[in-house]
C-alpha positions as CSV (number, residue, x, y, z in Angstrom):
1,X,-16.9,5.6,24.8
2,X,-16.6,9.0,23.5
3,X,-13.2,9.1,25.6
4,X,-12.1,6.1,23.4
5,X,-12.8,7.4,20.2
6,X,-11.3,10.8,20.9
7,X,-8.0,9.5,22.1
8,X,-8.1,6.7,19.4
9,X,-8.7,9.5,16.6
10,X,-6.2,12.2,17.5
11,X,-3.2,10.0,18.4
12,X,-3.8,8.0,14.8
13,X,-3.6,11.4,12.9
14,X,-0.6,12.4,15.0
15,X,1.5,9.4,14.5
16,X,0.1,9.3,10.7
17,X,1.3,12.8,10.5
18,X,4.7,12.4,12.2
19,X,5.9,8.8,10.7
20,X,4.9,9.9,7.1
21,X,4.2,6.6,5.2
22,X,4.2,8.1,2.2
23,X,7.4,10.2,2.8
24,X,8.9,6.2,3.0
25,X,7.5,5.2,-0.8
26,X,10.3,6.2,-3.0
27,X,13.4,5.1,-0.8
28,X,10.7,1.5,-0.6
29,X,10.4,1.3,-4.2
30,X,14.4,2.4,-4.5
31,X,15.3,-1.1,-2.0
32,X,13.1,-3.5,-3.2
33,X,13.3,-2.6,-7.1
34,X,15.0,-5.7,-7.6
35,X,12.3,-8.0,-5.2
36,X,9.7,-9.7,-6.7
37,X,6.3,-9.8,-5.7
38,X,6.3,-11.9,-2.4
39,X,9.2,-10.2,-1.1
40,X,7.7,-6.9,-1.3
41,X,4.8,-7.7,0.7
42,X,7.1,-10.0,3.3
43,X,9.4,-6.9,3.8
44,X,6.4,-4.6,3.9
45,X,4.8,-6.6,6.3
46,X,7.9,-7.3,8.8
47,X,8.2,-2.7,8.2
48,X,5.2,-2.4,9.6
49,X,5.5,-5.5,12.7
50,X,8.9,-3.7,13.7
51,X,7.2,-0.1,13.7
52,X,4.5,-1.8,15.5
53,X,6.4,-2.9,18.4
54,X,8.9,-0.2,18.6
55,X,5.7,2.1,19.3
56,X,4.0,-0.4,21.5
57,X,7.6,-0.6,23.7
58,X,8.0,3.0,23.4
59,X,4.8,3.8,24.6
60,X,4.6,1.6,27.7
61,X,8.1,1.6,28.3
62,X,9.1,5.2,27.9
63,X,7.8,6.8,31.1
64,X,10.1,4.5,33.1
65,X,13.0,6.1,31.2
66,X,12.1,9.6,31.6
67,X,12.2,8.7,35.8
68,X,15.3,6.8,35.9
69,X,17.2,9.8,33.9
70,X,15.4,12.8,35.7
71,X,13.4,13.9,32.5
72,X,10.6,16.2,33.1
73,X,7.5,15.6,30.8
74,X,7.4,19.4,29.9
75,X,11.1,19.2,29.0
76,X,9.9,16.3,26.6
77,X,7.3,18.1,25.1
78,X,9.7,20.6,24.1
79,X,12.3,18.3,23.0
80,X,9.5,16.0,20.7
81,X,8.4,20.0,19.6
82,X,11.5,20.6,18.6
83,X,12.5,16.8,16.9
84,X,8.7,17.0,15.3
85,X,8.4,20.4,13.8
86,X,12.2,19.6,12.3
87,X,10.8,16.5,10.6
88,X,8.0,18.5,9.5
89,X,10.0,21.0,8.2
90,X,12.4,18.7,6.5
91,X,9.1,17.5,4.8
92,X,8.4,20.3,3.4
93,X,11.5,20.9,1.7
94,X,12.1,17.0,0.8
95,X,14.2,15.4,-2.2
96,X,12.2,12.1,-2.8
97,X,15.0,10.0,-3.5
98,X,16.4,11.2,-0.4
99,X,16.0,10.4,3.5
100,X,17.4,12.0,6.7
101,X,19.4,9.6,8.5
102,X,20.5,7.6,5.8
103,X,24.2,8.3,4.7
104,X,25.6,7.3,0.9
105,X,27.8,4.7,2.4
106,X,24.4,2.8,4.4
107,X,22.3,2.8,1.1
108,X,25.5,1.1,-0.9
109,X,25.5,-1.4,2.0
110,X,21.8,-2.0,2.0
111,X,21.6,-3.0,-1.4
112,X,23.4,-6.0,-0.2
113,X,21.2,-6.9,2.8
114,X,18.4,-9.6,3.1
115,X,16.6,-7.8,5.3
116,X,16.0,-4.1,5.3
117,X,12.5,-4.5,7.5
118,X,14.2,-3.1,10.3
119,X,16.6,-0.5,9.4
120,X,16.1,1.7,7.9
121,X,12.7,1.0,6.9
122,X,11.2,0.5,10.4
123,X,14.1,2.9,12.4
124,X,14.8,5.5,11.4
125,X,12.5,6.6,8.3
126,X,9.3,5.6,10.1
127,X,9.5,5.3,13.9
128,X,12.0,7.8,14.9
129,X,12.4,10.3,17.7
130,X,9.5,12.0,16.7
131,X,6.9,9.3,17.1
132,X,8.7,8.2,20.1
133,X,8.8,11.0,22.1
134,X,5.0,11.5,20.8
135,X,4.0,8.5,22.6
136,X,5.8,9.2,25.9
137,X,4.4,12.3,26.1
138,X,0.9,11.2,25.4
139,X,1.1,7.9,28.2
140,X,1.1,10.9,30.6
141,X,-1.9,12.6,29.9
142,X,-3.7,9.5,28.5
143,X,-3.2,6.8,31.2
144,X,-6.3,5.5,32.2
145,X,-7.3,1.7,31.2
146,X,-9.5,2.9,28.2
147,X,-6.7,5.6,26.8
148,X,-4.4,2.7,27.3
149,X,-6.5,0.6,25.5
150,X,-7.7,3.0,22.3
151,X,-3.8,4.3,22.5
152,X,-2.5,0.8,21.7
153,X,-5.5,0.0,18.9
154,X,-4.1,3.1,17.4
155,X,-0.6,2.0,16.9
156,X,-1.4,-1.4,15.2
157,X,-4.3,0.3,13.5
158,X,-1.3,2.9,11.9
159,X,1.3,0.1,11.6
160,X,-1.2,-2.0,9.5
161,X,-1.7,1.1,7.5
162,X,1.9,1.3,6.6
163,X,1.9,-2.3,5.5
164,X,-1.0,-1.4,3.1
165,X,1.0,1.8,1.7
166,X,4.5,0.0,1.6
167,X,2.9,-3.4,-0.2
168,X,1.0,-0.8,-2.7
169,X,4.5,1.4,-3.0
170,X,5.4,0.3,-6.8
171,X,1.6,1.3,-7.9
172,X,1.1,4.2,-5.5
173,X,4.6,5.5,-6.8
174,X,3.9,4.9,-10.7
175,X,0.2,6.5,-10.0
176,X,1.1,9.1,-8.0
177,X,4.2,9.9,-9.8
178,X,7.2,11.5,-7.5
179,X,6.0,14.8,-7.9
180,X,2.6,13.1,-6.3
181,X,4.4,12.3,-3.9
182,X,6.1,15.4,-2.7
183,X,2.9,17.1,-2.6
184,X,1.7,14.7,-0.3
185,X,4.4,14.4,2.0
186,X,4.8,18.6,2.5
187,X,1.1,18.6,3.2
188,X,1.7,16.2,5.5
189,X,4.8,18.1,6.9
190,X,2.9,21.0,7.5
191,X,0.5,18.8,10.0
192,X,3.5,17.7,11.1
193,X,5.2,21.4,11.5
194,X,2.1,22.3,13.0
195,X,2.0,19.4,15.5
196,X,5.2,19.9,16.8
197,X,4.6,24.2,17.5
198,X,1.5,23.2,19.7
199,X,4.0,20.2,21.4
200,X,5.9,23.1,22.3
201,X,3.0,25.6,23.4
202,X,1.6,23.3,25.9
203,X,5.0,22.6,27.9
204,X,5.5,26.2,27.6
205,X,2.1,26.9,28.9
206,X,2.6,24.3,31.7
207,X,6.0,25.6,33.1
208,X,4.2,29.3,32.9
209,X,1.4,27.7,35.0
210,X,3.7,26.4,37.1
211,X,5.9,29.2,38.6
């Protein structure tokens, strides 16, 4: 039981620290300005279904893919390092109205879209490499039935988190404020930054213990 909850625990405050549902709020608030009520919580909702199952299929699904292309789990850890400590650091120095990954000519288009659930709200603002290459890396050391089992309860527990955040968005963001905000999300990218460095010490560590 104690396995459960410790697994449980640490991957929830890694992939609440990596996909950043706060970091999301503004560019939220930005794309449904115009929604009313319903249609906040509808798009909200389907955010946090499509983050759901991109995590679920990433984390089953993603050791298979390291083996058919030769991928060695230390050389992921240092890659999702790498990708997460970037994220974290972009975090830190973050324009709220802003997002990676999101170009001027995709946020003109958007504007026009019915449906925004899935990108860029679900890929790439929330599940994105990071998270992704988080969860392959943790199937590997967490692969026993009751890992499996607390590792998946973790994912929808954090995906129904981010419908909560993203369906209070337009109070969070007029309570908070942006500068609110910004704290927030660099005191989350410094878990994030942090996250990412000790990602990178443990494949180091391994390879060393490996020669």
């Amino acid at each position: 039981m104690d396995v459960f909850f410790n697994t449980f625990l640490v991957l929830l405050g890694a992939l609440f620290s990596v996909l950043n549902p706060f970091g999301a709020i503004p560019f939220f608030v930005g794309l449904t300005q115009d929604y009313n009520k319903p249609e906040r919580s509808r798009v909200a909702l389907w955010t946090a279904i499509n983050v759901g199952i991109i995590l679920l299929i990433a984390f089953f699904v993603g050791e298979y893919v390291l083996r058919f292309f030769g991928i060695t789990i230390p050389a992921l850890r240092i890659a999702g390092g790498i990708l997460i400590a970037s994220s974290g650091f972009g975090l830190l120095n973050a324009n709220p109205k802003k997002r990676k990954g999101i170009s001027k000519e995709v946020e003109e288009d958007l504007q026009h879209r019915n449906s925004i659930a899935l990108t860029p709200l679900a890929m790439p603002m929330l599940a994105g490499p990071g998270s992704i290459s988080l969860l392959i890396a943790f199937y590997q050391e967490h692969n026993k039935t009751n890992e499996i089992f607390a590792s998946a309860l973790s994912i929808v527990v954090v995906s129904i988190i981010i419908f909560l955040i993203l369906r209070s968005a337009h109070y969070l963001a007029k309570y908070l404020g942006a500068s609110g905000i910004v704290a927030i999300s660099r005191i989350v990218g410094f878990l994030t930054v942090a996250i990412g460095i000790q990602y990178i010490i443990s494949a180091v560590l391994t390879i060393i213990r490996g020669i």
